[in-house]
Amino acid sequence: MKLKIDEEADALYFRLDDSAIVESEEVQPGVILDFNAENCVVGVEFLGISKRVEPEKLKTFLFESKLT
């Protein structure tokens, strides 16, 4: 998994795997899902991230996992 913040584009992108993206769909204003050939979501992009989250909070991420 990869998480990327693009300050120029004011976007946050979360990528689940490296499979090829064959289609993208904006499901809400500024929320884009990327799909692979099996129609599985492999990426999520949030546009206008500085309006959705306080910029100071983008400096730190908390990752939680219950996987064993």
mmCIF file of the N, C-alpha and C atoms, coordinates in Angstrom:
data_MODEL
# 
_entry.id   MODEL 
# 
loop_
_atom_site.group_PDB 
_atom_site.id 
_atom_site.type_symbol 
_atom_site.label_atom_id 
_atom_site.label_alt_id 
_atom_site.label_comp_id 
_atom_site.label_asym_id 
_atom_site.label_entity_id 
_atom_site.label_seq_id 
_atom_site.pdbx_PDB_ins_code 
_atom_site.Cartn_x 
_atom_site.Cartn_y 
_atom_site.Cartn_z 
_atom_site.occupancy 
_atom_site.B_iso_or_equiv 
_atom_site.pdbx_formal_charge 
_atom_site.auth_seq_id 
_atom_site.auth_comp_id 
_atom_site.auth_asym_id 
_atom_site.auth_atom_id 
_atom_site.pdbx_PDB_model_num 
ATOM 1   N N  . MET A 1 1  ? 0.843   -1.177  0.000   1.00 0.00 ? 1  MET A N  1 
ATOM 2   C CA . MET A 1 1  ? 0.000   0.000   0.000   1.00 0.00 ? 1  MET A CA 1 
ATOM 3   C C  . MET A 1 1  ? 0.886   1.237   0.000   1.00 0.00 ? 1  MET A C  1 
ATOM 4   N N  . LYS A 1 2  ? 0.398   2.263   -0.654  1.00 0.00 ? 2  LYS A N  1 
ATOM 5   C CA . LYS A 1 2  ? 1.127   3.526   -0.730  1.00 0.00 ? 2  LYS A CA 1 
ATOM 6   C C  . LYS A 1 2  ? 0.176   4.674   -0.442  1.00 0.00 ? 2  LYS A C  1 
ATOM 7   N N  . LEU A 1 3  ? 0.690   5.661   0.233   1.00 0.00 ? 3  LEU A N  1 
ATOM 8   C CA . LEU A 1 3  ? -0.063  6.871   0.515   1.00 0.00 ? 3  LEU A CA 1 
ATOM 9   C C  . LEU A 1 3  ? 0.800   8.042   0.068   1.00 0.00 ? 3  LEU A C  1 
ATOM 10  N N  . LYS A 1 4  ? 0.227   8.909   -0.762  1.00 0.00 ? 4  LYS A N  1 
ATOM 11  C CA . LYS A 1 4  ? 1.001   10.021  -1.311  1.00 0.00 ? 4  LYS A CA 1 
ATOM 12  C C  . LYS A 1 4  ? 0.199   11.309  -1.199  1.00 0.00 ? 4  LYS A C  1 
ATOM 13  N N  . ILE A 1 5  ? 0.867   12.361  -0.753  1.00 0.00 ? 5  ILE A N  1 
ATOM 14  C CA . ILE A 1 5  ? 0.261   13.693  -0.744  1.00 0.00 ? 5  ILE A CA 1 
ATOM 15  C C  . ILE A 1 5  ? 0.978   14.519  -1.796  1.00 0.00 ? 5  ILE A C  1 
ATOM 16  N N  . ASP A 1 6  ? 0.216   15.081  -2.704  1.00 0.00 ? 6  ASP A N  1 
ATOM 17  C CA . ASP A 1 6  ? 0.752   15.953  -3.750  1.00 0.00 ? 6  ASP A CA 1 
ATOM 18  C C  . ASP A 1 6  ? 0.334   17.379  -3.413  1.00 0.00 ? 6  ASP A C  1 
ATOM 19  N N  . GLU A 1 7  ? 1.289   18.146  -2.892  1.00 0.00 ? 7  GLU A N  1 
ATOM 20  C CA . GLU A 1 7  ? 0.970   19.512  -2.462  1.00 0.00 ? 7  GLU A CA 1 
ATOM 21  C C  . GLU A 1 7  ? 0.554   20.398  -3.631  1.00 0.00 ? 7  GLU A C  1 
ATOM 22  N N  . GLU A 1 8  ? 1.200   20.248  -4.777  1.00 0.00 ? 8  GLU A N  1 
ATOM 23  C CA . GLU A 1 8  ? 0.851   21.068  -5.945  1.00 0.00 ? 8  GLU A CA 1 
ATOM 24  C C  . GLU A 1 8  ? -0.576  20.824  -6.407  1.00 0.00 ? 8  GLU A C  1 
ATOM 25  N N  . ALA A 1 9  ? -0.963  19.559  -6.440  1.00 0.00 ? 9  ALA A N  1 
ATOM 26  C CA . ALA A 1 9  ? -2.310  19.199  -6.889  1.00 0.00 ? 9  ALA A CA 1 
ATOM 27  C C  . ALA A 1 9  ? -3.327  19.280  -5.751  1.00 0.00 ? 9  ALA A C  1 
ATOM 28  N N  . ASP A 1 10 ? -2.841  19.480  -4.523  1.00 0.00 ? 10 ASP A N  1 
ATOM 29  C CA . ASP A 1 10 ? -3.696  19.527  -3.337  1.00 0.00 ? 10 ASP A CA 1 
ATOM 30  C C  . ASP A 1 10 ? -4.530  18.250  -3.259  1.00 0.00 ? 10 ASP A C  1 
ATOM 31  N N  . ALA A 1 11 ? -3.820  17.110  -3.349  1.00 0.00 ? 11 ALA A N  1 
ATOM 32  C CA . ALA A 1 11 ? -4.504  15.820  -3.390  1.00 0.00 ? 11 ALA A CA 1 
ATOM 33  C C  . ALA A 1 11 ? -3.808  14.800  -2.502  1.00 0.00 ? 11 ALA A C  1 
ATOM 34  N N  . LEU A 1 12 ? -4.596  13.860  -2.009  1.00 0.00 ? 12 LEU A N  1 
ATOM 35  C CA . LEU A 1 12 ? -4.079  12.712  -1.279  1.00 0.00 ? 12 LEU A CA 1 
ATOM 36  C C  . LEU A 1 12 ? -4.480  11.479  -2.071  1.00 0.00 ? 12 LEU A C  1 
ATOM 37  N N  . TYR A 1 13 ? -3.515  10.577  -2.297  1.00 0.00 ? 13 TYR A N  1 
ATOM 38  C CA . TYR A 1 13 ? -3.792  9.369   -3.078  1.00 0.00 ? 13 TYR A CA 1 
ATOM 39  C C  . TYR A 1 13 ? -3.397  8.149   -2.268  1.00 0.00 ? 13 TYR A C  1 
ATOM 40  N N  . PHE A 1 14 ? -4.323  7.210   -2.154  1.00 0.00 ? 14 PHE A N  1 
ATOM 41  C CA . PHE A 1 14 ? -4.104  5.962   -1.439  1.00 0.00 ? 14 PHE A CA 1 
ATOM 42  C C  . PHE A 1 14 ? -4.191  4.826   -2.448  1.00 0.00 ? 14 PHE A C  1 
ATOM 43  N N  . ARG A 1 15 ? -3.094  4.087   -2.602  1.00 0.00 ? 15 ARG A N  1 
ATOM 44  C CA . ARG A 1 15 ? -3.017  3.007   -3.595  1.00 0.00 ? 15 ARG A CA 1 
ATOM 45  C C  . ARG A 1 15 ? -2.903  1.668   -2.886  1.00 0.00 ? 15 ARG A C  1 
ATOM 46  N N  . LEU A 1 16 ? -3.813  0.746   -3.184  1.00 0.00 ? 16 LEU A N  1 
ATOM 47  C CA . LEU A 1 16 ? -3.832  -0.558  -2.528  1.00 0.00 ? 16 LEU A CA 1 
ATOM 48  C C  . LEU A 1 16 ? -2.853  -1.554  -3.127  1.00 0.00 ? 16 LEU A C  1 
ATOM 49  N N  . ASP A 1 17 ? -2.695  -1.545  -4.452  1.00 0.00 ? 17 ASP A N  1 
ATOM 50  C CA . ASP A 1 17 ? -1.726  -2.439  -5.097  1.00 0.00 ? 17 ASP A CA 1 
ATOM 51  C C  . ASP A 1 17 ? -1.254  -1.825  -6.402  1.00 0.00 ? 17 ASP A C  1 
ATOM 52  N N  . ASP A 1 18 ? -0.381  -2.537  -7.100  1.00 0.00 ? 18 ASP A N  1 
ATOM 53  C CA . ASP A 1 18 ? 0.224   -1.995  -8.323  1.00 0.00 ? 18 ASP A CA 1 
ATOM 54  C C  . ASP A 1 18 ? -0.428  -2.487  -9.605  1.00 0.00 ? 18 ASP A C  1 
ATOM 55  N N  . SER A 1 19 ? -1.617  -3.087  -9.514  1.00 0.00 ? 19 SER A N  1 
ATOM 56  C CA . SER A 1 19 ? -2.266  -3.550  -10.738 1.00 0.00 ? 19 SER A CA 1 
ATOM 57  C C  . SER A 1 19 ? -2.640  -2.355  -11.618 1.00 0.00 ? 19 SER A C  1 
ATOM 58  N N  . ALA A 1 20 ? -2.750  -2.612  -12.907 1.00 0.00 ? 20 ALA A N  1 
ATOM 59  C CA . ALA A 1 20 ? -3.039  -1.545  -13.870 1.00 0.00 ? 20 ALA A CA 1 
ATOM 60  C C  . ALA A 1 20 ? -4.433  -0.971  -13.646 1.00 0.00 ? 20 ALA A C  1 
ATOM 61  N N  . ILE A 1 21 ? -4.522  0.336   -13.725 1.00 0.00 ? 21 ILE A N  1 
ATOM 62  C CA . ILE A 1 21 ? -5.807  1.019   -13.602 1.00 0.00 ? 21 ILE A CA 1 
ATOM 63  C C  . ILE A 1 21 ? -6.442  1.072   -14.987 1.00 0.00 ? 21 ILE A C  1 
ATOM 64  N N  . VAL A 1 22 ? -7.678  0.566   -15.096 1.00 0.00 ? 22 VAL A N  1 
ATOM 65  C CA . VAL A 1 22 ? -8.362  0.563   -16.384 1.00 0.00 ? 22 VAL A CA 1 
ATOM 66  C C  . VAL A 1 22 ? -9.540  1.529   -16.423 1.00 0.00 ? 22 VAL A C  1 
ATOM 67  N N  . GLU A 1 23 ? -9.973  1.982   -15.247 1.00 0.00 ? 23 GLU A N  1 
ATOM 68  C CA . GLU A 1 23 ? -11.100 2.909   -15.199 1.00 0.00 ? 23 GLU A CA 1 
ATOM 69  C C  . GLU A 1 23 ? -11.051 3.701   -13.897 1.00 0.00 ? 23 GLU A C  1 
ATOM 70  N N  . SER A 1 24 ? -11.508 4.936   -13.964 1.00 0.00 ? 24 SER A N  1 
ATOM 71  C CA . SER A 1 24 ? -11.623 5.788   -12.778 1.00 0.00 ? 24 SER A CA 1 
ATOM 72  C C  . SER A 1 24 ? -13.016 6.386   -12.759 1.00 0.00 ? 24 SER A C  1 
ATOM 73  N N  . GLU A 1 25 ? -13.530 6.586   -11.549 1.00 0.00 ? 25 GLU A N  1 
ATOM 74  C CA . GLU A 1 25 ? -14.871 7.157   -11.417 1.00 0.00 ? 25 GLU A CA 1 
ATOM 75  C C  . GLU A 1 25 ? -14.902 8.122   -10.240 1.00 0.00 ? 25 GLU A C  1 
ATOM 76  N N  . GLU A 1 26 ? -15.406 9.321   -10.486 1.00 0.00 ? 26 GLU A N  1 
ATOM 77  C CA . GLU A 1 26 ? -15.588 10.290  -9.408  1.00 0.00 ? 26 GLU A CA 1 
ATOM 78  C C  . GLU A 1 26 ? -16.924 9.970   -8.739  1.00 0.00 ? 26 GLU A C  1 
ATOM 79  N N  . VAL A 1 27 ? -16.864 9.439   -7.520  1.00 0.00 ? 27 VAL A N  1 
ATOM 80  C CA . VAL A 1 27 ? -18.070 8.970   -6.835  1.00 0.00 ? 27 VAL A CA 1 
ATOM 81  C C  . VAL A 1 27 ? -18.725 10.051  -5.982  1.00 0.00 ? 27 VAL A C  1 
ATOM 82  N N  . GLN A 1 28 ? -17.981 11.041  -5.628  1.00 0.00 ? 28 GLN A N  1 
ATOM 83  C CA . GLN A 1 28 ? -18.444 12.232  -4.924  1.00 0.00 ? 28 GLN A CA 1 
ATOM 84  C C  . GLN A 1 28 ? -17.561 13.363  -5.433  1.00 0.00 ? 28 GLN A C  1 
ATOM 85  N N  . PRO A 1 29 ? -17.984 14.610  -5.303  1.00 0.00 ? 29 PRO A N  1 
ATOM 86  C CA . PRO A 1 29 ? -17.102 15.692  -5.758  1.00 0.00 ? 29 PRO A CA 1 
ATOM 87  C C  . PRO A 1 29 ? -15.725 15.611  -5.088  1.00 0.00 ? 29 PRO A C  1 
ATOM 88  N N  . GLY A 1 30 ? -14.704 15.454  -5.911  1.00 0.00 ? 30 GLY A N  1 
ATOM 89  C CA . GLY A 1 30 ? -13.331 15.395  -5.411  1.00 0.00 ? 30 GLY A CA 1 
ATOM 90  C C  . GLY A 1 30 ? -12.903 14.067  -4.825  1.00 0.00 ? 30 GLY A C  1 
ATOM 91  N N  . VAL A 1 31 ? -13.689 13.005  -5.000  1.00 0.00 ? 31 VAL A N  1 
ATOM 92  C CA . VAL A 1 31 ? -13.332 11.664  -4.525  1.00 0.00 ? 31 VAL A CA 1 
ATOM 93  C C  . VAL A 1 31 ? -13.369 10.725  -5.726  1.00 0.00 ? 31 VAL A C  1 
ATOM 94  N N  . ILE A 1 32 ? -12.198 10.212  -6.101  1.00 0.00 ? 32 ILE A N  1 
ATOM 95  C CA . ILE A 1 32 ? -12.067 9.410   -7.313  1.00 0.00 ? 32 ILE A CA 1 
ATOM 96  C C  . ILE A 1 32 ? -11.594 8.006   -6.952  1.00 0.00 ? 32 ILE A C  1 
ATOM 97  N N  . LEU A 1 33 ? -12.315 7.007   -7.456  1.00 0.00 ? 33 LEU A N  1 
ATOM 98  C CA . LEU A 1 33 ? -11.916 5.609   -7.275  1.00 0.00 ? 33 LEU A CA 1 
ATOM 99  C C  . LEU A 1 33 ? -11.272 5.106   -8.550  1.00 0.00 ? 33 LEU A C  1 
ATOM 100 N N  . ASP A 1 34 ? -10.171 4.368   -8.405  1.00 0.00 ? 34 ASP A N  1 
ATOM 101 C CA . ASP A 1 34 ? -9.499  3.733   -9.538  1.00 0.00 ? 34 ASP A CA 1 
ATOM 102 C C  . ASP A 1 34 ? -9.760  2.231   -9.484  1.00 0.00 ? 34 ASP A C  1 
ATOM 103 N N  . PHE A 1 35 ? -10.121 1.664   -10.636 1.00 0.00 ? 35 PHE A N  1 
ATOM 104 C CA . PHE A 1 35 ? -10.456 0.240   -10.730 1.00 0.00 ? 35 PHE A CA 1 
ATOM 105 C C  . PHE A 1 35 ? -9.464  -0.491  -11.627 1.00 0.00 ? 35 PHE A C  1 
ATOM 106 N N  . ASN A 1 36 ? -9.202  -1.762  -11.310 1.00 0.00 ? 36 ASN A N  1 
ATOM 107 C CA . ASN A 1 36 ? -8.354  -2.589  -12.177 1.00 0.00 ? 36 ASN A CA 1 
ATOM 108 C C  . ASN A 1 36 ? -9.243  -3.402  -13.131 1.00 0.00 ? 36 ASN A C  1 
ATOM 109 N N  . ALA A 1 37 ? -8.640  -4.304  -13.891 1.00 0.00 ? 37 ALA A N  1 
ATOM 110 C CA . ALA A 1 37 ? -9.371  -5.087  -14.898 1.00 0.00 ? 37 ALA A CA 1 
ATOM 111 C C  . ALA A 1 37 ? -10.426 -6.003  -14.275 1.00 0.00 ? 37 ALA A C  1 
ATOM 112 N N  . GLU A 1 38 ? -10.251 -6.373  -13.002 1.00 0.00 ? 38 GLU A N  1 
ATOM 113 C CA . GLU A 1 38 ? -11.224 -7.228  -12.316 1.00 0.00 ? 38 GLU A CA 1 
ATOM 114 C C  . GLU A 1 38 ? -12.326 -6.401  -11.642 1.00 0.00 ? 38 GLU A C  1 
ATOM 115 N N  . ASN A 1 39 ? -12.348 -5.098  -11.929 1.00 0.00 ? 39 ASN A N  1 
ATOM 116 C CA . ASN A 1 39 ? -13.332 -4.160  -11.374 1.00 0.00 ? 39 ASN A CA 1 
ATOM 117 C C  . ASN A 1 39 ? -13.208 -3.996  -9.859  1.00 0.00 ? 39 ASN A C  1 
ATOM 118 N N  . CYS A 1 40 ? -11.992 -4.205  -9.347  1.00 0.00 ? 40 CYS A N  1 
ATOM 119 C CA . CYS A 1 40 ? -11.716 -4.003  -7.922  1.00 0.00 ? 40 CYS A CA 1 
ATOM 120 C C  . CYS A 1 40 ? -11.115 -2.622  -7.727  1.00 0.00 ? 40 CYS A C  1 
ATOM 121 N N  . VAL A 1 41 ? -11.483 -1.957  -6.645  1.00 0.00 ? 41 VAL A N  1 
ATOM 122 C CA . VAL A 1 41 ? -10.904 -0.657  -6.319  1.00 0.00 ? 41 VAL A CA 1 
ATOM 123 C C  . VAL A 1 41 ? -9.452  -0.868  -5.907  1.00 0.00 ? 41 VAL A C  1 
ATOM 124 N N  . VAL A 1 42 ? -8.544  -0.180  -6.587  1.00 0.00 ? 42 VAL A N  1 
ATOM 125 C CA . VAL A 1 42 ? -7.120  -0.291  -6.267  1.00 0.00 ? 42 VAL A CA 1 
ATOM 126 C C  . VAL A 1 42 ? -6.518  1.048   -5.857  1.00 0.00 ? 42 VAL A C  1 
ATOM 127 N N  . GLY A 1 43 ? -7.304  2.122   -5.942  1.00 0.00 ? 43 GLY A N  1 
ATOM 128 C CA . GLY A 1 43 ? -6.812  3.426   -5.539  1.00 0.00 ? 43 GLY A CA 1 
ATOM 129 C C  . GLY A 1 43 ? -7.949  4.376   -5.230  1.00 0.00 ? 43 GLY A C  1 
ATOM 130 N N  . VAL A 1 44 ? -7.674  5.296   -4.319  1.00 0.00 ? 44 VAL A N  1 
ATOM 131 C CA . VAL A 1 44 ? -8.650  6.326   -3.947  1.00 0.00 ? 44 VAL A CA 1 
ATOM 132 C C  . VAL A 1 44 ? -7.911  7.653   -3.906  1.00 0.00 ? 44 VAL A C  1 
ATOM 133 N N  . GLU A 1 45 ? -8.456  8.653   -4.587  1.00 0.00 ? 45 GLU A N  1 
ATOM 134 C CA . GLU A 1 45 ? -7.843  9.982   -4.597  1.00 0.00 ? 45 GLU A CA 1 
ATOM 135 C C  . GLU A 1 45 ? -8.826  10.989  -4.031  1.00 0.00 ? 45 GLU A C  1 
ATOM 136 N N  . PHE A 1 46 ? -8.319  11.840  -3.151  1.00 0.00 ? 46 PHE A N  1 
ATOM 137 C CA . PHE A 1 46 ? -9.100  12.925  -2.575  1.00 0.00 ? 46 PHE A CA 1 
ATOM 138 C C  . PHE A 1 46 ? -8.510  14.236  -3.070  1.00 0.00 ? 46 PHE A C  1 
ATOM 139 N N  . LEU A 1 47 ? -9.290  15.003  -3.810  1.00 0.00 ? 47 LEU A N  1 
ATOM 140 C CA . LEU A 1 47 ? -8.849  16.304  -4.294  1.00 0.00 ? 47 LEU A CA 1 
ATOM 141 C C  . LEU A 1 47 ? -9.243  17.385  -3.295  1.00 0.00 ? 47 LEU A C  1 
ATOM 142 N N  . GLY A 1 48 ? -8.516  18.488  -3.300  1.00 0.00 ? 48 GLY A N  1 
ATOM 143 C CA . GLY A 1 48 ? -8.811  19.576  -2.372  1.00 0.00 ? 48 GLY A CA 1 
ATOM 144 C C  . GLY A 1 48 ? -8.592  19.165  -0.934  1.00 0.00 ? 48 GLY A C  1 
ATOM 145 N N  . ILE A 1 49 ? -7.543  18.380  -0.702  1.00 0.00 ? 49 ILE A N  1 
ATOM 146 C CA . ILE A 1 49 ? -7.311  17.815  0.626   1.00 0.00 ? 49 ILE A CA 1 
ATOM 147 C C  . ILE A 1 49 ? -7.103  18.886  1.693   1.00 0.00 ? 49 ILE A C  1 
ATOM 148 N N  . SER A 1 50 ? -6.537  20.038  1.323   1.00 0.00 ? 50 SER A N  1 
ATOM 149 C CA . SER A 1 50 ? -6.301  21.085  2.322   1.00 0.00 ? 50 SER A CA 1 
ATOM 150 C C  . SER A 1 50 ? -7.610  21.696  2.821   1.00 0.00 ? 50 SER A C  1 
ATOM 151 N N  . LYS A 1 51 ? -8.691  21.505  2.074   1.00 0.00 ? 51 LYS A N  1 
ATOM 152 C CA . LYS A 1 51 ? -10.003 21.981  2.515   1.00 0.00 ? 51 LYS A CA 1 
ATOM 153 C C  . LYS A 1 51 ? -10.741 20.912  3.325   1.00 0.00 ? 51 LYS A C  1 
ATOM 154 N N  . ARG A 1 52 ? -10.285 19.675  3.227   1.00 0.00 ? 52 ARG A N  1 
ATOM 155 C CA . ARG A 1 52 ? -10.926 18.566  3.930   1.00 0.00 ? 52 ARG A CA 1 
ATOM 156 C C  . ARG A 1 52 ? -10.274 18.293  5.290   1.00 0.00 ? 52 ARG A C  1 
ATOM 157 N N  . VAL A 1 53 ? -8.961  18.556  5.358   1.00 0.00 ? 53 VAL A N  1 
ATOM 158 C CA . VAL A 1 53 ? -8.181  18.271  6.567   1.00 0.00 ? 53 VAL A CA 1 
ATOM 159 C C  . VAL A 1 53 ? -7.290  19.466  6.847   1.00 0.00 ? 53 VAL A C  1 
ATOM 160 N N  . GLU A 1 54 ? -7.162  19.813  8.110   1.00 0.00 ? 54 GLU A N  1 
ATOM 161 C CA . GLU A 1 54 ? -6.257  20.896  8.465   1.00 0.00 ? 54 GLU A CA 1 
ATOM 162 C C  . GLU A 1 54 ? -4.842  20.521  8.018   1.00 0.00 ? 54 GLU A C  1 
ATOM 163 N N  . PRO A 1 55 ? -4.155  21.419  7.297   1.00 0.00 ? 55 PRO A N  1 
ATOM 164 C CA . PRO A 1 55 ? -2.822  21.096  6.778   1.00 0.00 ? 55 PRO A CA 1 
ATOM 165 C C  . PRO A 1 55 ? -1.849  20.581  7.844   1.00 0.00 ? 55 PRO A C  1 
ATOM 166 N N  . GLU A 1 56 ? -1.949  21.077  9.045   1.00 0.00 ? 56 GLU A N  1 
ATOM 167 C CA . GLU A 1 56 ? -1.054  20.613  10.124  1.00 0.00 ? 56 GLU A CA 1 
ATOM 168 C C  . GLU A 1 56 ? -1.254  19.130  10.418  1.00 0.00 ? 56 GLU A C  1 
ATOM 169 N N  . LYS A 1 57 ? -2.490  18.644  10.272  1.00 0.00 ? 57 LYS A N  1 
ATOM 170 C CA . LYS A 1 57 ? -2.780  17.229  10.538  1.00 0.00 ? 57 LYS A CA 1 
ATOM 171 C C  . LYS A 1 57 ? -2.242  16.314  9.443   1.00 0.00 ? 57 LYS A C  1 
ATOM 172 N N  . LEU A 1 58 ? -1.929  16.861  8.280   1.00 0.00 ? 58 LEU A N  1 
ATOM 173 C CA . LEU A 1 58 ? -1.398  16.038  7.190   1.00 0.00 ? 58 LEU A CA 1 
ATOM 174 C C  . LEU A 1 58 ? 0.069   15.674  7.408   1.00 0.00 ? 58 LEU A C  1 
ATOM 175 N N  . LYS A 1 59 ? 0.705   16.276  8.396   1.00 0.00 ? 59 LYS A N  1 
ATOM 176 C CA . LYS A 1 59 ? 2.121   16.000  8.659   1.00 0.00 ? 59 LYS A CA 1 
ATOM 177 C C  . LYS A 1 59 ? 2.327   14.695  9.414   1.00 0.00 ? 59 LYS A C  1 
ATOM 178 N N  . THR A 1 60 ? 1.292   14.183  10.071  1.00 0.00 ? 60 THR A N  1 
ATOM 179 C CA . THR A 1 60 ? 1.411   12.980  10.879  1.00 0.00 ? 60 THR A CA 1 
ATOM 180 C C  . THR A 1 60 ? 0.281   12.020  10.538  1.00 0.00 ? 60 THR A C  1 
ATOM 181 N N  . PHE A 1 61 ? 0.632   10.753  10.370  1.00 0.00 ? 61 PHE A N  1 
ATOM 182 C CA . PHE A 1 61 ? -0.363  9.727   10.112  1.00 0.00 ? 61 PHE A CA 1 
ATOM 183 C C  . PHE A 1 61 ? -0.288  8.667   11.194  1.00 0.00 ? 61 PHE A C  1 
ATOM 184 N N  . LEU A 1 62 ? -1.422  8.157   11.581  1.00 0.00 ? 62 LEU A N  1 
ATOM 185 C CA . LEU A 1 62 ? -1.501  7.075   12.525  1.00 0.00 ? 62 LEU A CA 1 
ATOM 186 C C  . LEU A 1 62 ? -1.958  5.845   11.769  1.00 0.00 ? 62 LEU A C  1 
ATOM 187 N N  . PHE A 1 63 ? -1.164  4.786   11.840  1.00 0.00 ? 63 PHE A N  1 
ATOM 188 C CA . PHE A 1 63 ? -1.512  3.542   11.149  1.00 0.00 ? 63 PHE A CA 1 
ATOM 189 C C  . PHE A 1 63 ? -1.865  2.501   12.196  1.00 0.00 ? 63 PHE A C  1 
ATOM 190 N N  . GLU A 1 64 ? -3.034  1.895   12.063  1.00 0.00 ? 64 GLU A N  1 
ATOM 191 C CA . GLU A 1 64 ? -3.462  0.837   12.975  1.00 0.00 ? 64 GLU A CA 1 
ATOM 192 C C  . GLU A 1 64 ? -3.756  -0.413  12.173  1.00 0.00 ? 64 GLU A C  1 
ATOM 193 N N  . SER A 1 65 ? -3.330  -1.546  12.696  1.00 0.00 ? 65 SER A N  1 
ATOM 194 C CA . SER A 1 65 ? -3.595  -2.824  12.037  1.00 0.00 ? 65 SER A CA 1 
ATOM 195 C C  . SER A 1 65 ? -3.820  -3.894  13.084  1.00 0.00 ? 65 SER A C  1 
ATOM 196 N N  . LYS A 1 66 ? -4.801  -4.718  12.841  1.00 0.00 ? 66 LYS A N  1 
ATOM 197 C CA . LYS A 1 66 ? -5.074  -5.830  13.740  1.00 0.00 ? 66 LYS A CA 1 
ATOM 198 C C  . LYS A 1 66 ? -4.679  -7.141  13.077  1.00 0.00 ? 66 LYS A C  1 
ATOM 199 N N  . LEU A 1 67 ? -3.951  -7.045  11.954  1.00 0.00 ? 67 LEU A N  1 
ATOM 200 C CA . LEU A 1 67 ? -3.492  -8.253  11.269  1.00 0.00 ? 67 LEU A CA 1 
ATOM 201 C C  . LEU A 1 67 ? -2.444  -8.968  12.112  1.00 0.00 ? 67 LEU A C  1 
ATOM 202 N N  . THR A 1 68 ? -2.450  -10.275 12.060  1.00 0.00 ? 68 THR A N  1 
ATOM 203 C CA . THR A 1 68 ? -1.467  -11.037 12.814  1.00 0.00 ? 68 THR A CA 1 
ATOM 204 C C  . THR A 1 68 ? -0.537  -11.773 11.896  1.00 0.00 ? 68 THR A C  1 
# 
